[in-house]
CSV table of C-alpha atoms in Angstrom, one decimal:
chain,number,residue,atom,x,y,z
A,5,UNK,CA,33.9,28.3,16.3
A,6,UNK,CA,32.6,25.4,14.1
A,7,UNK,CA,32.2,26.2,10.5
A,8,UNK,CA,28.7,26.8,9.1
A,9,UNK,CA,27.3,23.7,7.5
A,10,UNK,CA,27.7,23.5,3.7
A,11,UNK,CA,24.9,22.8,1.3
A,12,UNK,CA,24.8,20.5,-1.7
A,13,UNK,CA,23.8,21.7,-5.2
A,14,UNK,CA,20.3,20.2,-4.5
A,15,UNK,CA,19.6,22.2,-1.3
A,16,UNK,CA,17.0,24.4,-2.8
A,17,UNK,CA,15.2,21.4,-4.4
A,18,UNK,CA,15.0,19.7,-1.0
A,19,UNK,CA,13.7,22.9,0.6
A,20,UNK,CA,11.1,23.4,-2.1
A,21,UNK,CA,9.9,19.8,-1.5
A,22,UNK,CA,9.3,20.5,2.1
A,23,UNK,CA,12.1,18.3,3.4
A,24,UNK,CA,13.1,18.3,7.1
A,25,UNK,CA,16.6,19.7,6.8
A,26,UNK,CA,19.3,18.7,9.4
A,27,UNK,CA,23.0,19.2,9.9
A,28,UNK,CA,24.7,16.0,8.9
A,29,UNK,CA,28.5,15.6,8.7
A,30,UNK,CA,28.8,19.3,8.1
A,31,UNK,CA,26.1,19.5,5.4
A,32,UNK,CA,22.5,20.6,5.5
A,33,UNK,CA,20.8,17.4,4.3
A,34,UNK,CA,17.2,16.1,4.0
A,35,UNK,CA,16.3,13.8,6.9
A,36,UNK,CA,12.9,13.0,5.4
A,37,UNK,CA,10.4,14.6,3.1
A,38,UNK,CA,7.1,13.4,4.5
A,39,UNK,CA,7.2,9.9,5.8
A,40,UNK,CA,10.5,8.0,6.3
A,41,UNK,CA,8.6,4.7,6.3
A,42,UNK,CA,7.0,5.5,3.0
A,43,UNK,CA,10.4,6.5,1.6
A,44,UNK,CA,11.9,3.2,2.9
A,45,UNK,CA,9.1,1.1,1.4
A,46,UNK,CA,9.4,2.9,-2.0
A,47,UNK,CA,13.0,1.8,-2.2
A,48,UNK,CA,12.1,-1.8,-1.3
A,49,UNK,CA,9.2,-2.0,-3.8
A,50,UNK,CA,9.9,0.6,-6.5
A,51,UNK,CA,12.5,3.4,-6.6
A,52,UNK,CA,13.8,6.0,-4.3
A,53,UNK,CA,16.0,9.0,-5.2
A,54,UNK,CA,18.8,10.1,-2.8
A,55,UNK,CA,21.1,13.2,-2.8
A,56,UNK,CA,24.5,11.9,-1.8
A,57,UNK,CA,26.4,15.0,-2.9
A,58,UNK,CA,27.9,15.4,0.6
A,59,UNK,CA,30.2,12.4,-0.1
A,60,UNK,CA,33.8,13.0,-1.0
A,61,UNK,CA,35.4,12.2,-4.3
A,62,UNK,CA,39.2,12.0,-4.3
A,63,UNK,CA,41.1,11.1,-7.5
A,64,UNK,CA,44.5,9.5,-7.8
A,65,UNK,CA,46.2,9.5,-11.2
A,66,UNK,CA,49.6,8.7,-12.7
A,67,UNK,CA,51.7,5.6,-13.3
A,68,UNK,CA,52.2,5.0,-9.6
A,69,UNK,CA,48.5,5.6,-8.5
A,70,UNK,CA,47.7,1.9,-8.2
A,71,UNK,CA,50.8,1.2,-6.0
A,72,UNK,CA,50.0,4.3,-3.9
A,73,UNK,CA,46.5,3.1,-3.2
A,74,UNK,CA,47.8,-0.4,-2.4
A,75,UNK,CA,50.1,1.2,0.2
A,76,UNK,CA,47.4,3.6,1.5
A,77,UNK,CA,44.5,1.2,1.8
A,78,UNK,CA,44.0,-2.4,3.0
A,79,UNK,CA,42.6,-3.7,-0.3
A,80,UNK,CA,44.3,-4.8,-3.6
A,81,UNK,CA,43.4,-1.9,-5.9
A,82,UNK,CA,46.2,-1.9,-8.5
A,83,UNK,CA,45.0,-5.3,-9.8
A,84,UNK,CA,41.4,-4.1,-10.2
A,85,UNK,CA,40.3,-4.0,-13.8
A,86,UNK,CA,39.2,-0.7,-15.4
A,87,UNK,CA,35.5,-0.2,-15.0
A,88,UNK,CA,35.3,-2.1,-11.7
A,89,UNK,CA,34.8,-1.0,-8.1
A,90,UNK,CA,35.8,-2.3,-4.7
A,91,UNK,CA,34.8,-1.8,-1.1
A,92,UNK,CA,37.8,-1.2,1.1
A,93,UNK,CA,39.1,0.7,4.1
A,94,UNK,CA,41.8,3.1,5.1
A,95,UNK,CA,43.3,2.3,8.4
A,96,UNK,CA,45.7,3.9,10.9
A,97,UNK,CA,49.0,2.2,11.8
A,98,UNK,CA,47.3,0.5,14.8
A,99,UNK,CA,44.6,-1.1,12.5
A,100,UNK,CA,41.8,1.2,13.5
A,101,UNK,CA,39.4,2.2,10.7
A,102,UNK,CA,39.7,5.8,9.5
A,103,UNK,CA,37.0,5.3,6.9
A,104,UNK,CA,35.4,2.7,4.7
A,105,UNK,CA,35.5,3.5,1.0
A,106,UNK,CA,34.5,2.5,-2.4
A,107,UNK,CA,37.2,2.8,-5.0
A,108,UNK,CA,36.5,2.9,-8.7
A,109,UNK,CA,39.1,2.4,-11.5
A,110,UNK,CA,38.1,4.8,-14.3
A,111,UNK,CA,41.1,4.3,-16.6
A,112,UNK,CA,44.6,2.6,-16.7
A,113,UNK,CA,46.1,5.3,-14.4
A,114,UNK,CA,43.0,6.9,-12.8
A,115,UNK,CA,41.1,5.8,-9.7
A,116,UNK,CA,38.3,7.6,-7.8
A,117,UNK,CA,38.0,7.1,-4.1
A,118,UNK,CA,34.6,7.9,-2.6
A,119,UNK,CA,34.7,8.7,1.1
A,120,UNK,CA,32.1,9.4,3.8
A,121,UNK,CA,31.3,13.1,4.1
A,122,UNK,CA,32.5,13.3,7.8
A,123,UNK,CA,35.9,11.8,6.9
A,124,UNK,CA,36.5,13.2,3.4
A,125,UNK,CA,39.2,15.7,4.6
A,126,UNK,CA,40.9,13.0,6.7
A,127,UNK,CA,40.9,10.6,3.8
A,128,UNK,CA,42.2,13.2,1.4
A,129,UNK,CA,45.0,14.3,3.7
A,130,UNK,CA,46.0,10.7,4.4
A,131,UNK,CA,46.1,9.9,0.7
A,132,UNK,CA,48.3,12.9,0.1
A,133,UNK,CA,50.7,11.8,2.8
A,134,UNK,CA,50.7,8.1,1.8
A,135,UNK,CA,51.1,8.8,-1.9
A,136,UNK,CA,54.3,10.8,-1.3
A,137,UNK,CA,57.1,9.0,-3.1
A,138,UNK,CA,54.9,7.4,-5.7
A,139,UNK,CA,54.3,8.7,-9.2
A,140,UNK,CA,50.8,9.7,-8.3
A,141,UNK,CA,48.8,12.9,-8.1
A,142,UNK,CA,46.0,13.3,-5.5
A,143,UNK,CA,43.1,15.6,-6.5
A,144,UNK,CA,40.1,16.3,-4.2
A,145,UNK,CA,37.2,17.0,-6.6
A,146,UNK,CA,34.4,16.7,-3.9
A,147,UNK,CA,33.0,20.2,-4.5
A,148,UNK,CA,33.1,19.7,-8.3
A,149,UNK,CA,30.8,16.6,-8.2
A,150,UNK,CA,27.2,15.9,-7.3
A,151,UNK,CA,26.1,12.4,-6.5
A,152,UNK,CA,22.5,11.2,-7.1
A,153,UNK,CA,21.5,7.7,-6.2
A,154,UNK,CA,18.5,5.9,-7.8
A,155,UNK,CA,17.8,2.8,-5.7
A,156,UNK,CA,15.2,0.1,-5.9
A,157,UNK,CA,13.9,-2.8,-8.0
A,158,UNK,CA,12.6,-0.4,-10.7
A,159,UNK,CA,15.9,1.5,-11.0
A,160,UNK,CA,17.3,-0.2,-14.0
A,161,UNK,CA,14.1,0.2,-16.1
A,162,UNK,CA,13.8,3.8,-15.1
A,163,UNK,CA,17.4,4.6,-15.8
A,164,UNK,CA,17.2,2.9,-19.2
A,165,UNK,CA,14.7,5.5,-20.2
A,166,UNK,CA,17.3,8.3,-19.8
A,167,UNK,CA,20.4,6.8,-21.4
A,168,UNK,CA,21.7,4.8,-24.3
A,169,UNK,CA,24.5,3.5,-22.1
A,170,UNK,CA,24.3,-0.3,-21.5
A,171,UNK,CA,23.3,0.0,-17.9
A,172,UNK,CA,21.5,-3.4,-18.1
A,173,UNK,CA,24.9,-5.1,-18.7
A,174,UNK,CA,26.6,-3.2,-15.9
A,175,UNK,CA,27.5,-5.7,-13.1
A,176,UNK,CA,27.3,-5.0,-9.4
A,177,UNK,CA,30.3,-2.9,-8.2
A,178,UNK,CA,31.1,-1.7,-11.7
A,179,UNK,CA,31.1,1.8,-13.4
A,180,UNK,CA,30.9,3.3,-16.9
A,181,UNK,CA,30.8,6.7,-18.4
A,182,UNK,CA,27.7,7.8,-20.4
A,183,UNK,CA,25.1,10.4,-20.8
A,184,UNK,CA,22.0,10.4,-18.6
A,185,UNK,CA,19.1,12.8,-19.3
A,186,UNK,CA,21.5,14.5,-21.8
A,187,UNK,CA,24.2,15.0,-19.1
A,188,UNK,CA,27.7,13.6,-18.8
A,189,UNK,CA,27.8,11.1,-16.0
A,190,UNK,CA,29.7,8.3,-14.4
A,191,UNK,CA,27.1,5.5,-13.7
A,192,UNK,CA,28.0,3.1,-11.0
A,193,UNK,CA,26.0,0.0,-10.0
A,194,UNK,CA,26.6,0.3,-6.3
A,195,UNK,CA,24.5,1.3,-3.3
A,196,UNK,CA,23.8,1.3,0.4
A,197,UNK,CA,20.2,0.1,0.6
A,198,UNK,CA,20.3,-3.7,0.0
A,199,UNK,CA,18.5,-3.2,-3.3
A,200,UNK,CA,19.6,-3.0,-6.9
A,201,UNK,CA,20.5,0.6,-7.8
A,202,UNK,CA,22.8,3.1,-9.4
A,203,UNK,CA,24.9,6.0,-8.2
A,204,UNK,CA,25.3,8.9,-10.7
A,205,UNK,CA,28.3,11.2,-10.5
A,206,UNK,CA,27.7,14.4,-12.4
A,207,UNK,CA,29.1,17.9,-12.5
A,208,UNK,CA,27.7,19.9,-9.6
A,209,UNK,CA,26.0,22.3,-12.1
A,210,UNK,CA,24.1,19.3,-13.6
A,211,UNK,CA,22.6,18.1,-10.3
A,212,UNK,CA,19.3,19.9,-10.5
A,213,UNK,CA,18.3,19.0,-14.0
A,214,UNK,CA,19.3,15.3,-13.4
A,215,UNK,CA,17.3,15.2,-10.2
A,216,UNK,CA,14.3,16.8,-11.8
A,217,UNK,CA,14.4,14.4,-14.8
A,218,UNK,CA,14.4,11.3,-12.6
A,219,UNK,CA,12.0,12.7,-10.0
A,220,UNK,CA,9.4,13.4,-12.7
A,221,UNK,CA,9.0,9.6,-13.3
A,222,UNK,CA,5.8,8.3,-11.8
A,223,UNK,CA,6.6,6.3,-8.7
A,224,UNK,CA,10.1,7.7,-8.0
A,225,UNK,CA,10.1,8.9,-4.4
A,226,UNK,CA,12.7,11.3,-3.0
A,227,UNK,CA,14.2,9.7,0.1
A,228,UNK,CA,16.2,11.2,2.9
A,229,UNK,CA,18.8,10.2,5.5
A,230,UNK,CA,16.3,8.5,7.8
A,231,UNK,CA,15.2,6.0,5.1
A,232,UNK,CA,18.8,5.5,4.0
A,233,UNK,CA,19.8,4.6,7.5
A,234,UNK,CA,16.9,2.1,8.0
A,235,UNK,CA,17.5,0.5,4.6
A,236,UNK,CA,21.3,0.0,5.2
A,237,UNK,CA,20.5,-1.3,8.7
A,238,UNK,CA,18.2,-3.9,7.3
A,239,UNK,CA,20.9,-4.9,4.8
A,240,UNK,CA,23.4,-5.2,7.7
A,241,UNK,CA,25.7,-2.6,6.2
A,242,UNK,CA,28.1,-0.7,8.6
A,243,UNK,CA,27.9,3.0,9.2
A,244,UNK,CA,31.1,4.9,10.0
A,245,UNK,CA,30.8,6.4,13.5
A,246,UNK,CA,28.6,3.5,14.6
A,247,UNK,CA,29.9,0.1,13.6
A,248,UNK,CA,33.2,1.4,12.3
A,249,UNK,CA,35.5,3.9,14.2
A,250,UNK,CA,39.2,4.6,14.6
A,251,UNK,CA,39.0,2.3,17.7
A,252,UNK,CA,37.5,-0.5,15.6
A,253,UNK,CA,39.4,-2.8,13.3
A,254,UNK,CA,38.0,-4.6,10.2
A,255,UNK,CA,38.3,-8.0,12.0
A,256,UNK,CA,36.1,-6.9,14.9
A,257,UNK,CA,33.5,-5.7,12.5
A,258,UNK,CA,33.5,-9.0,10.7
A,259,UNK,CA,35.0,-7.4,7.6
A,260,UNK,CA,38.5,-9.0,7.7
A,261,UNK,CA,37.9,-10.3,4.2
A,262,UNK,CA,38.7,-6.8,2.8
A,263,UNK,CA,42.2,-6.8,4.3
A,264,UNK,CA,44.5,-8.2,1.7
A,265,UNK,CA,47.6,-9.3,3.8
A,266,UNK,CA,49.0,-11.2,0.8
A,267,UNK,CA,49.4,-8.2,-1.5
A,268,UNK,CA,53.0,-7.4,-2.5
A,269,UNK,CA,53.0,-3.7,-1.4
A,270,UNK,CA,53.3,-3.0,2.3
A,271,UNK,CA,50.4,-1.0,3.6
A,272,UNK,CA,49.7,1.2,6.6
A,273,UNK,CA,48.4,-0.9,9.4
A,274,UNK,CA,49.6,-4.2,8.0
A,275,UNK,CA,51.6,-5.3,11.0
A,276,UNK,CA,48.8,-4.7,13.5
A,277,UNK,CA,46.2,-6.3,11.2
A,278,UNK,CA,48.3,-9.3,10.5
A,279,UNK,CA,48.7,-9.9,14.3
A,280,UNK,CA,44.9,-9.5,14.8
A,281,UNK,CA,44.2,-11.9,12.0
A,282,UNK,CA,45.9,-14.6,14.1
A,283,UNK,CA,44.0,-13.7,17.3
A,284,UNK,CA,40.3,-14.0,17.9
A,285,UNK,CA,38.9,-10.4,18.4
A,286,UNK,CA,37.7,-9.4,21.8
A,287,UNK,CA,34.2,-8.7,20.5
A,288,UNK,CA,32.1,-9.5,17.4
A,289,UNK,CA,29.4,-7.7,15.5
A,290,UNK,CA,26.0,-9.4,15.6
A,291,UNK,CA,22.4,-8.8,14.5
A,292,UNK,CA,19.6,-8.5,17.1
A,293,UNK,CA,15.9,-8.7,16.6
A,294,UNK,CA,13.7,-7.4,19.5
A,295,UNK,CA,10.9,-9.6,20.7
A,296,UNK,CA,8.9,-6.6,21.9
A,297,UNK,CA,8.1,-3.2,20.3
A,298,UNK,CA,10.8,-1.0,22.0
A,299,UNK,CA,13.7,-0.4,19.7
A,300,UNK,CA,17.3,-0.7,20.9
A,301,UNK,CA,19.3,2.4,20.1
A,302,UNK,CA,22.9,3.3,19.7
A,303,UNK,CA,24.7,3.2,23.0
A,304,UNK,CA,22.3,0.9,24.8
A,305,UNK,CA,23.9,-2.0,26.7
A,306,UNK,CA,23.3,-5.6,25.9
A,307,UNK,CA,23.0,-7.7,29.0
A,308,UNK,CA,22.9,-11.4,29.9
A,309,UNK,CA,20.0,-13.2,31.5
A,310,UNK,CA,21.6,-12.3,34.8
A,311,UNK,CA,21.8,-8.6,34.0
A,312,UNK,CA,25.5,-8.4,33.4
A,313,UNK,CA,26.6,-6.1,30.6
A,314,UNK,CA,28.1,-8.0,27.7
A,315,UNK,CA,27.9,-5.7,24.7
A,316,UNK,CA,26.7,-2.4,23.2
A,317,UNK,CA,24.3,-1.5,20.5
A,318,UNK,CA,25.8,0.4,17.6
A,319,UNK,CA,22.7,1.0,15.5
A,320,UNK,CA,19.0,0.3,16.1
A,321,UNK,CA,15.6,1.2,14.7
A,322,UNK,CA,12.2,-0.3,13.9
A,323,UNK,CA,12.4,-2.3,10.7
A,324,UNK,CA,9.6,-1.4,8.2
A,325,UNK,CA,10.3,-4.6,6.3
A,326,UNK,CA,10.4,-7.0,9.2
A,327,UNK,CA,7.8,-5.2,11.3
A,328,UNK,CA,10.0,-5.5,14.4
A,329,UNK,CA,12.9,-3.5,15.9
A,330,UNK,CA,16.4,-4.5,14.8
A,331,UNK,CA,19.9,-3.6,15.9
A,332,UNK,CA,23.6,-4.1,15.2
A,333,UNK,CA,25.6,-4.7,18.4
A,334,UNK,CA,29.1,-5.7,19.5
A,335,UNK,CA,29.1,-8.6,21.9
A,336,UNK,CA,32.0,-9.5,24.1
A,337,UNK,CA,34.0,-12.6,23.0
A,338,UNK,CA,32.7,-15.8,24.6
A,339,UNK,CA,29.2,-14.5,25.4
A,340,UNK,CA,26.4,-17.0,24.8
A,341,UNK,CA,24.0,-15.8,22.2
A,342,UNK,CA,20.9,-17.0,24.1
A,343,UNK,CA,18.9,-15.3,26.9
A,344,UNK,CA,20.2,-11.8,25.9
A,345,UNK,CA,18.4,-8.5,26.4
A,346,UNK,CA,19.0,-4.8,25.7
A,347,UNK,CA,18.7,-2.3,28.5
A,348,UNK,CA,16.1,0.1,27.1
A,349,UNK,CA,15.9,3.0,29.7
A,350,UNK,CA,16.3,0.7,32.6
A,351,UNK,CA,14.1,-2.1,31.4
A,352,UNK,CA,15.6,-5.3,29.8
A,353,UNK,CA,14.0,-6.0,26.5
A,354,UNK,CA,14.6,-9.6,25.2
A,355,UNK,CA,16.3,-9.9,21.9
A,356,UNK,CA,17.3,-12.8,19.6
A,357,UNK,CA,20.7,-13.0,17.9
A,358,UNK,CA,20.2,-13.6,14.1
A,359,UNK,CA,22.4,-13.9,11.1
A,360,UNK,CA,23.2,-10.9,9.0
A,361,UNK,CA,21.8,-9.3,6.9
A,362,UNK,CA,18.3,-8.9,8.3
A,363,UNK,CA,17.0,-8.4,4.8
A,364,UNK,CA,18.3,-9.8,1.5
A,365,UNK,CA,16.6,-9.1,-1.8
A,366,UNK,CA,15.5,-12.1,-3.8
């Protein structure tokens, strides 16, 4: 029997706020509180507050931790300076993506790997296996941490009201340790919304007071999974299970830049990925904007003007910012990008292929 879903330290807060709670990646999580469109727009114009405590945090430490990560992941992590972060992936031997990750270097011999909730155990187990033989300890601290994200153009000003840490000087994809609302925290300037924002890693027991302090600020809007998904879709960011899977390689997803074939340490999947780097992939990820009002959804076929299948939608939804439905889709290699449509319940809905991202903040 499947295990009962877990809860984050903020579960009671979400329930008291009247959130629509759903089972997501084995956790009971808020889908929306009242209006997902209002939550989306709050992040684009002000500030939204997200509970990301379902994400996994796996630490690697020791003199060989950097080399172990370079062997385990496709990126070059050993050379990353302390206080910086990097987007990377962990791949299987055949080059398929097991998960996309953010890795933070916290100290000379300490790195934190943040994994998607659905893949946290897979990532942990793979890191344990791949770190064998290196002077590195792998420690899964996912249950010990809560993760709260403050996202939106007002996020820096709001956060500065709760900390003396120099968050204004923190660059994108960087991290520092400080105190926020009187609580010890790791403050990262990363995000998954296309806006400026911060992710705050705190002890699980500090999640509720941190959330309440930030949520008490006028204009800060709690935001759920639905808004997070529409925000990342507008920003053209991939979602594991949709754009990225074990059957998808980084090159197919247009993310070959994260694969560092020139690093000195051999890494899992290198041979397969090196071969694919020399061969055009059989499909490519593109952005679609619908001309009508019916939204393409995951799994819908993309068809040519003659009705022949030529691709598949991986994510799709109405875009609150653009006011039109948008989608990410894989198109077969060689397919012309004009005259395409998406088969929406038996009816071809015309779409335009557009550059990604759909939305980019000024």
